[in-house]
Coordinates of N, CA and C in Angstrom, one line a residue:
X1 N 11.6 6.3 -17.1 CA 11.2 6.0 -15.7 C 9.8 6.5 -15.3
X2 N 9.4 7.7 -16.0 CA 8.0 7.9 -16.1 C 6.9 7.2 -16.3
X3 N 7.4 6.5 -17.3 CA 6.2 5.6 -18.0 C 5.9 4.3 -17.3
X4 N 7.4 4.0 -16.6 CA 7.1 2.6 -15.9 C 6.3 3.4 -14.7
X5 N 6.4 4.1 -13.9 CA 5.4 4.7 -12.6 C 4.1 5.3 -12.8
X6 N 3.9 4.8 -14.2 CA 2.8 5.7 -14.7 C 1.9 4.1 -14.5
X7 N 2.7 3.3 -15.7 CA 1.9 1.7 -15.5 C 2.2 1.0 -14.5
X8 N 2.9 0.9 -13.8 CA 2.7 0.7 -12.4 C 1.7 0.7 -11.5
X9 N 1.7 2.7 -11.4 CA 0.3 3.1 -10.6 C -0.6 3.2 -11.0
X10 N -1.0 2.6 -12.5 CA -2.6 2.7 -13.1 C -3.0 1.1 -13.0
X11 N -2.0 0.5 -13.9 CA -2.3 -1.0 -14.3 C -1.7 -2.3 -13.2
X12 N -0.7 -1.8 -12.5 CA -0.2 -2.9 -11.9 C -0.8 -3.1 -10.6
X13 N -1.4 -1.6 -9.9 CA -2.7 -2.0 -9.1 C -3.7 -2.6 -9.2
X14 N -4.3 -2.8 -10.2 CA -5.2 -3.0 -10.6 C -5.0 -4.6 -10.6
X15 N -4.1 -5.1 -11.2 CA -3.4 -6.9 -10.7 C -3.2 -7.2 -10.0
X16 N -2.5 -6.0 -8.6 CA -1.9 -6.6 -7.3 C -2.9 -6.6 -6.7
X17 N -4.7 -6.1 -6.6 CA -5.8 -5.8 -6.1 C -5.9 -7.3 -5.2
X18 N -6.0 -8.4 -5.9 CA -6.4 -9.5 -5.1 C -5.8 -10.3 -4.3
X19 N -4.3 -9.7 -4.0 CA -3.5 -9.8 -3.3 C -3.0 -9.1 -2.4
X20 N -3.6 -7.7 -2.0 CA -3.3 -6.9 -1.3 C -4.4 -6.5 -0.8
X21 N -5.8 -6.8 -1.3 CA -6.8 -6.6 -0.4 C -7.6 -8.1 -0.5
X22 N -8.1 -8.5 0.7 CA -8.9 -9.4 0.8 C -10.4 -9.4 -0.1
X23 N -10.4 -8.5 -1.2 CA -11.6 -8.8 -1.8 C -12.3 -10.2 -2.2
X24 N -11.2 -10.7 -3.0 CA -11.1 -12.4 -3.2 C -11.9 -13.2 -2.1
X25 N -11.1 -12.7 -1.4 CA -11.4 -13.6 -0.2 C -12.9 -13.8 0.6
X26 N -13.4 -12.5 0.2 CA -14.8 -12.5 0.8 C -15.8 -13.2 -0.2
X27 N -15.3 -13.2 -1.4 CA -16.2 -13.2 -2.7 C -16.3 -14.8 -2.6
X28 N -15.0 -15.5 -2.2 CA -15.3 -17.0 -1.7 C -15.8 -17.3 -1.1
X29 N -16.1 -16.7 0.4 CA -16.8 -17.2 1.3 C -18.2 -17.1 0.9
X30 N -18.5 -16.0 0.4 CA -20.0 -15.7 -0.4 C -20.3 -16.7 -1.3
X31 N -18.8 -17.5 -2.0 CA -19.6 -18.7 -2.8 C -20.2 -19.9 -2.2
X32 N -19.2 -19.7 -0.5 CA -19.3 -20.9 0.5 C -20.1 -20.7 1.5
X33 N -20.5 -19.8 1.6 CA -21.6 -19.6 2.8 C -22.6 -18.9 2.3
X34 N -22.8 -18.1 1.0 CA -24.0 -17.8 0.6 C -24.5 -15.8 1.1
X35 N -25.4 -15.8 1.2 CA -26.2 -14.1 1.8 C -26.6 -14.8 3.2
X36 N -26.2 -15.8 4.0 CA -27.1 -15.7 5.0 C -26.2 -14.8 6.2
X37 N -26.7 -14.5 7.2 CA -27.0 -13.4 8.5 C -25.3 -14.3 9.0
X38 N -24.4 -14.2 8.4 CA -23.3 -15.1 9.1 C -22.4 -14.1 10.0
X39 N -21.6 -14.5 10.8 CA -20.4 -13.8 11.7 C -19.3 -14.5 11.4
X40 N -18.3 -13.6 11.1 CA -17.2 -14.2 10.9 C -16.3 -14.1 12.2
X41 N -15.5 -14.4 12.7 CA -14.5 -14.1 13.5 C -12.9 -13.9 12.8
X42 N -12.3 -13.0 13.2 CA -11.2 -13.0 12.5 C -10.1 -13.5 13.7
X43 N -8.7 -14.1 13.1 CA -7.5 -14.2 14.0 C -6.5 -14.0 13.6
X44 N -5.6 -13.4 13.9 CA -4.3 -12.5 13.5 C -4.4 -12.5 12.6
X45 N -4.8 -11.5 11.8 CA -5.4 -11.0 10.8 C -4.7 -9.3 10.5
X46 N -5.4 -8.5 9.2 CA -4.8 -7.2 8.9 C -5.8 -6.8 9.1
X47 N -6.2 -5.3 8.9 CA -7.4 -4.2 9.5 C -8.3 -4.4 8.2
X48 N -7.4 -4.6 7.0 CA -8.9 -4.5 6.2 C -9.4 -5.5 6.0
X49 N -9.5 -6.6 6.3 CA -10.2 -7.7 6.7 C -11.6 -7.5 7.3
X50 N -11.4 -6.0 7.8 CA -12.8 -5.7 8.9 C -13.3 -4.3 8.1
X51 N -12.8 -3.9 7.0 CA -13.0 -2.8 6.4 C -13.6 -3.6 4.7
X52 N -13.3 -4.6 4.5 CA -13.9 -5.1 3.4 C -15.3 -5.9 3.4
X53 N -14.8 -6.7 4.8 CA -16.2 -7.7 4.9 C -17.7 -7.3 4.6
X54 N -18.6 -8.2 4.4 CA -19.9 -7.8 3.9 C -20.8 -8.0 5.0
X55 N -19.6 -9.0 5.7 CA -20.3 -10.0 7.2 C -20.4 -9.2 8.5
X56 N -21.0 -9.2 9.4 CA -20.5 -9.0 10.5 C -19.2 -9.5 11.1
X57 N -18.7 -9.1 11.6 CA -16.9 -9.7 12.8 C -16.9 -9.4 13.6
X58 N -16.4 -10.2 14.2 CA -16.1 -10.6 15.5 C -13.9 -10.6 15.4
X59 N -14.0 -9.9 16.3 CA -12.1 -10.3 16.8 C -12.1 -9.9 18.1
X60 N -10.9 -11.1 18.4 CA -10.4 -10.5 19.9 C -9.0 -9.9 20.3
X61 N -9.1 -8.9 19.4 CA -7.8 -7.7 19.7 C -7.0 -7.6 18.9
X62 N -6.5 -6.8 18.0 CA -5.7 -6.7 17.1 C -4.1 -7.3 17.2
X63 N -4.1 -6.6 18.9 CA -2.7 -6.4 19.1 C -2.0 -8.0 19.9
X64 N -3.7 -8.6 20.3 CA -3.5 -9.9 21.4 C -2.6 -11.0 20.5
X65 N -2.6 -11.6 21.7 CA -1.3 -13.2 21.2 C -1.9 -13.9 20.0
X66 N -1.6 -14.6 19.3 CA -2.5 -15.0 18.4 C -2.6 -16.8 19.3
X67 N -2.0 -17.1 20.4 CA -3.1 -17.9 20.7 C -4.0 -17.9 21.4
X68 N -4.1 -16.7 22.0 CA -5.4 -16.1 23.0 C -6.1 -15.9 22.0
X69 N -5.9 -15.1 20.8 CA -7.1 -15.2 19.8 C -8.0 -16.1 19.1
X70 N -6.5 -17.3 18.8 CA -7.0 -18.8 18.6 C -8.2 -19.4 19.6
X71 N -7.7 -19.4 21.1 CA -8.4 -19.9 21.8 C -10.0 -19.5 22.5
X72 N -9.9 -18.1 21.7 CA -11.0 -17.2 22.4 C -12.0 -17.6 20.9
X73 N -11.1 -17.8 19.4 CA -12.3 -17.9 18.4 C -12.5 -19.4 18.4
X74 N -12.0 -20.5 19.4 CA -12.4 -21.9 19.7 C -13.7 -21.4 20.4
X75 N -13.6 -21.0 21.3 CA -14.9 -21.2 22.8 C -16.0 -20.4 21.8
X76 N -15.7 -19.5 21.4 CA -16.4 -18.3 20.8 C -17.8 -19.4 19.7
X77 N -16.9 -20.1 19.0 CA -17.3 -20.8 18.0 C -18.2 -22.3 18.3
X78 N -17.6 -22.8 19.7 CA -17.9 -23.8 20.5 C -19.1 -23.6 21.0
X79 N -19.6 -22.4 21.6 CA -20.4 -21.8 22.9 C -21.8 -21.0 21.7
X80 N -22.2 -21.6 20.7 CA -23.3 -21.2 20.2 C -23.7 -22.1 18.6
X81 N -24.7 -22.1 18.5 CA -25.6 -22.9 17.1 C -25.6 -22.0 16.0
X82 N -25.5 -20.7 16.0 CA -26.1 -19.6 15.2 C -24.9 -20.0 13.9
X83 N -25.2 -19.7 13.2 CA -24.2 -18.8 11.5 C -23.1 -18.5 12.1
X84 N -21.7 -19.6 12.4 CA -20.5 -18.3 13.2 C -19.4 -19.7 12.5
X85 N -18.5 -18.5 11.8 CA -17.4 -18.8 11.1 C -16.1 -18.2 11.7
X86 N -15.1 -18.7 11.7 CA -14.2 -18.3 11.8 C -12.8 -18.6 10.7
X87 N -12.1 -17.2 10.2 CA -11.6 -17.2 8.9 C -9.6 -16.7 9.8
X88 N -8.8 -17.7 9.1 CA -7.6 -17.6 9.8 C -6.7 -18.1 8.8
X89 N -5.4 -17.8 9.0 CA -4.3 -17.9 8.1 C -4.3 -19.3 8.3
X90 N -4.4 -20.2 7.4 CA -4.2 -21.5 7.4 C -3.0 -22.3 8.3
X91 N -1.7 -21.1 8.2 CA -0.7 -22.2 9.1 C -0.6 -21.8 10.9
X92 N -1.8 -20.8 10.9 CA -2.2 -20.9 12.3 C -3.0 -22.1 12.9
X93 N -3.4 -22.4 11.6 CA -4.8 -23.7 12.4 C -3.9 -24.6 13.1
X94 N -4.7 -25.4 13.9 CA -4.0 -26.3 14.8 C -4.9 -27.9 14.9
X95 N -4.2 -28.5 14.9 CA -4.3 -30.5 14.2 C -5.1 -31.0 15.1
X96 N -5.2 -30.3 16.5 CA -5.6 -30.9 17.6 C -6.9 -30.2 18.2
X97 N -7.1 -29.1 17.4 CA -8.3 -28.5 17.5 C -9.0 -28.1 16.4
X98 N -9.0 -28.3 15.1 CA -9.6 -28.4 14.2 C -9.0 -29.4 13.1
X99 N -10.0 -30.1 12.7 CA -9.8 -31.0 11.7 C -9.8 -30.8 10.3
X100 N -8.8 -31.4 10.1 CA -7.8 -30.7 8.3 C -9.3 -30.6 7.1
X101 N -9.9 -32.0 7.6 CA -10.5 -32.1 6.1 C -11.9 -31.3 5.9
X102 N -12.2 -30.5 7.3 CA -13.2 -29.5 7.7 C -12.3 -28.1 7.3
X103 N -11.4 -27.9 6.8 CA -11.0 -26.3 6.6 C -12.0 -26.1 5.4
X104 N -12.1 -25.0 5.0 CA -12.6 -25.1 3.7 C -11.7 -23.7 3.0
X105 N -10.8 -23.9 2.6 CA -10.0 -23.0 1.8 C -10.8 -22.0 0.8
X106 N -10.5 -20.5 1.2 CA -10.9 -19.1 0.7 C -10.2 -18.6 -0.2
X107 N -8.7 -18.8 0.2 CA -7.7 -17.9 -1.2 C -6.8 -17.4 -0.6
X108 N -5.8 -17.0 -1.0 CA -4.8 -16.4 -0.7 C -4.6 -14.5 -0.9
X109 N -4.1 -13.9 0.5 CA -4.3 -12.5 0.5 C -3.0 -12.5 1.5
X110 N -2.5 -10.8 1.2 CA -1.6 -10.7 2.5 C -0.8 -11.8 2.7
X111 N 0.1 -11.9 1.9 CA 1.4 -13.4 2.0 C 0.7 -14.3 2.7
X112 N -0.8 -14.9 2.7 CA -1.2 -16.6 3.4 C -2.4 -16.7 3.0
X113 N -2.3 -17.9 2.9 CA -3.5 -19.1 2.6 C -4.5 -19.0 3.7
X114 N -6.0 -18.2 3.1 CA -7.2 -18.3 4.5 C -7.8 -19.8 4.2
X115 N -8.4 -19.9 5.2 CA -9.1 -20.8 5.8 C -10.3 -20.5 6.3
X116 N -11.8 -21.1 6.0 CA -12.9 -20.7 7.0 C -13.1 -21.8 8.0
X117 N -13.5 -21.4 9.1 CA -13.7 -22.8 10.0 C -15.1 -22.4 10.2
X118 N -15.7 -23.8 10.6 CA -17.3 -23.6 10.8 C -17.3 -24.5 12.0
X119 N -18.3 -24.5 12.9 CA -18.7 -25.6 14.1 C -18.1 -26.9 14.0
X120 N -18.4 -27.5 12.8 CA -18.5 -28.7 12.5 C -16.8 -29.5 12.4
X121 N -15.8 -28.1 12.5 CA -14.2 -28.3 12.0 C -13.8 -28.5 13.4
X122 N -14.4 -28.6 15.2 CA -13.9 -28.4 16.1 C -13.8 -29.9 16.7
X123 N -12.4 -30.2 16.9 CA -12.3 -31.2 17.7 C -12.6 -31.4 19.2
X124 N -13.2 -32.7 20.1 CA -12.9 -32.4 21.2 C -11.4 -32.6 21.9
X125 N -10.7 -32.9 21.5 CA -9.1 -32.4 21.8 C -8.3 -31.1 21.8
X126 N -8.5 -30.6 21.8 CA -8.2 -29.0 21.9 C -7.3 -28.8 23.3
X127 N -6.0 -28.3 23.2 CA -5.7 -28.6 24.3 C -5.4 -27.0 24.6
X128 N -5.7 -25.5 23.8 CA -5.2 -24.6 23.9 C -6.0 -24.0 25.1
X129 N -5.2 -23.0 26.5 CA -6.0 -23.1 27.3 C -7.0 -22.1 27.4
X130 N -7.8 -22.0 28.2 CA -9.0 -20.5 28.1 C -8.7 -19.6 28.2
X131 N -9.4 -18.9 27.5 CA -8.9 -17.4 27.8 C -10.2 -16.4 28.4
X132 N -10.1 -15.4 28.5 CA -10.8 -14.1 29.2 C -11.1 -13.4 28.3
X133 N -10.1 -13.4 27.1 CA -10.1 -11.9 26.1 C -11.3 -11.3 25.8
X134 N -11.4 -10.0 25.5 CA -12.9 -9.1 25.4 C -12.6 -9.5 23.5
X135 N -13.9 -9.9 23.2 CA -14.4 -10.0 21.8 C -14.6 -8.1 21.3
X136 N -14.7 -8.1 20.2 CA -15.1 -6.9 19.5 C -15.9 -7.1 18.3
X137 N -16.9 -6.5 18.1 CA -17.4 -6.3 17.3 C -17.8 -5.2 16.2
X138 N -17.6 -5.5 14.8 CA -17.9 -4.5 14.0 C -19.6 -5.1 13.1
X139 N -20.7 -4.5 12.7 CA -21.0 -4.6 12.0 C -21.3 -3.8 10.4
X140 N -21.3 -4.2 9.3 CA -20.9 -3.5 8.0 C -22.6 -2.6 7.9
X141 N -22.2 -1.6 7.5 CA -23.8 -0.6 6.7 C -24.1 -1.6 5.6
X142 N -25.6 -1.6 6.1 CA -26.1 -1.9 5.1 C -26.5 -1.4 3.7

């Protein structure tokens, strides 16, 4: 019983790494977006999503509805030209406010399939309504 808790806690961490932390996940966007000055926005999301990133983030509330989050990283994403991504569990996205063949798939972390969305993924049919929510921001040491 020793030996299995021994390889377990040396070696089997070490496998379950890219599935339990979003490192994967950043290392693709880095293949998809590159070193530039980007913002990600996160949406119902886990904490170390904001403890791994390389990016600046953006979220609006950990604890908020996920479609006040949805709707706040629509306008968020809508309402500016700059570098601004927004990265979400794939079966949150929505048919009617972003377009399928604009996702650009990151990898899988935390039981779901991410997703980045960029400007270019937003429909004008969106029918989710406005929201108020206060945005947050973290940015990473350089």
């Amino acid at each position: 019983m020793f030996s299995l808790w021994l390889l377990y806690s040396s070696w089997g961490y070490i496998l379950l790494d890219d599935v339990k932390t979003p490192k994967r996940i950043f290392a693709n966007i880095y293949k998809k977006i590159g070193q530039q000055e980007a913002t990600i926005a996160l949406v119902n999301f886990s904490e170390q999503f904001i403890l791994f990133s390389p990016y600046r983030i953006v979220h609006f509330g950990y604890h908020s509805q996920a479609d006040k989050q949805l709707s706040a990283a629509y306008m968020w994403l809508q309402n500016s030209s700059e570098a601004r991504y927004v990265l979400i569990n794939k079966k949150d996205t929505r048919a009617e406010c972003f377009k399928e063949e604009a996702l650009i798939p990151v990898g899988y972390a935390h039981r779901a399939q991410w997703v980045l969305l960029s400007r270019d993924a937003l429909t004008d049919k969106c029918s989710l309504p406005k929201t108020s929510i206060s945005a947050f921001k973290y940015e990473p040491p350089k």
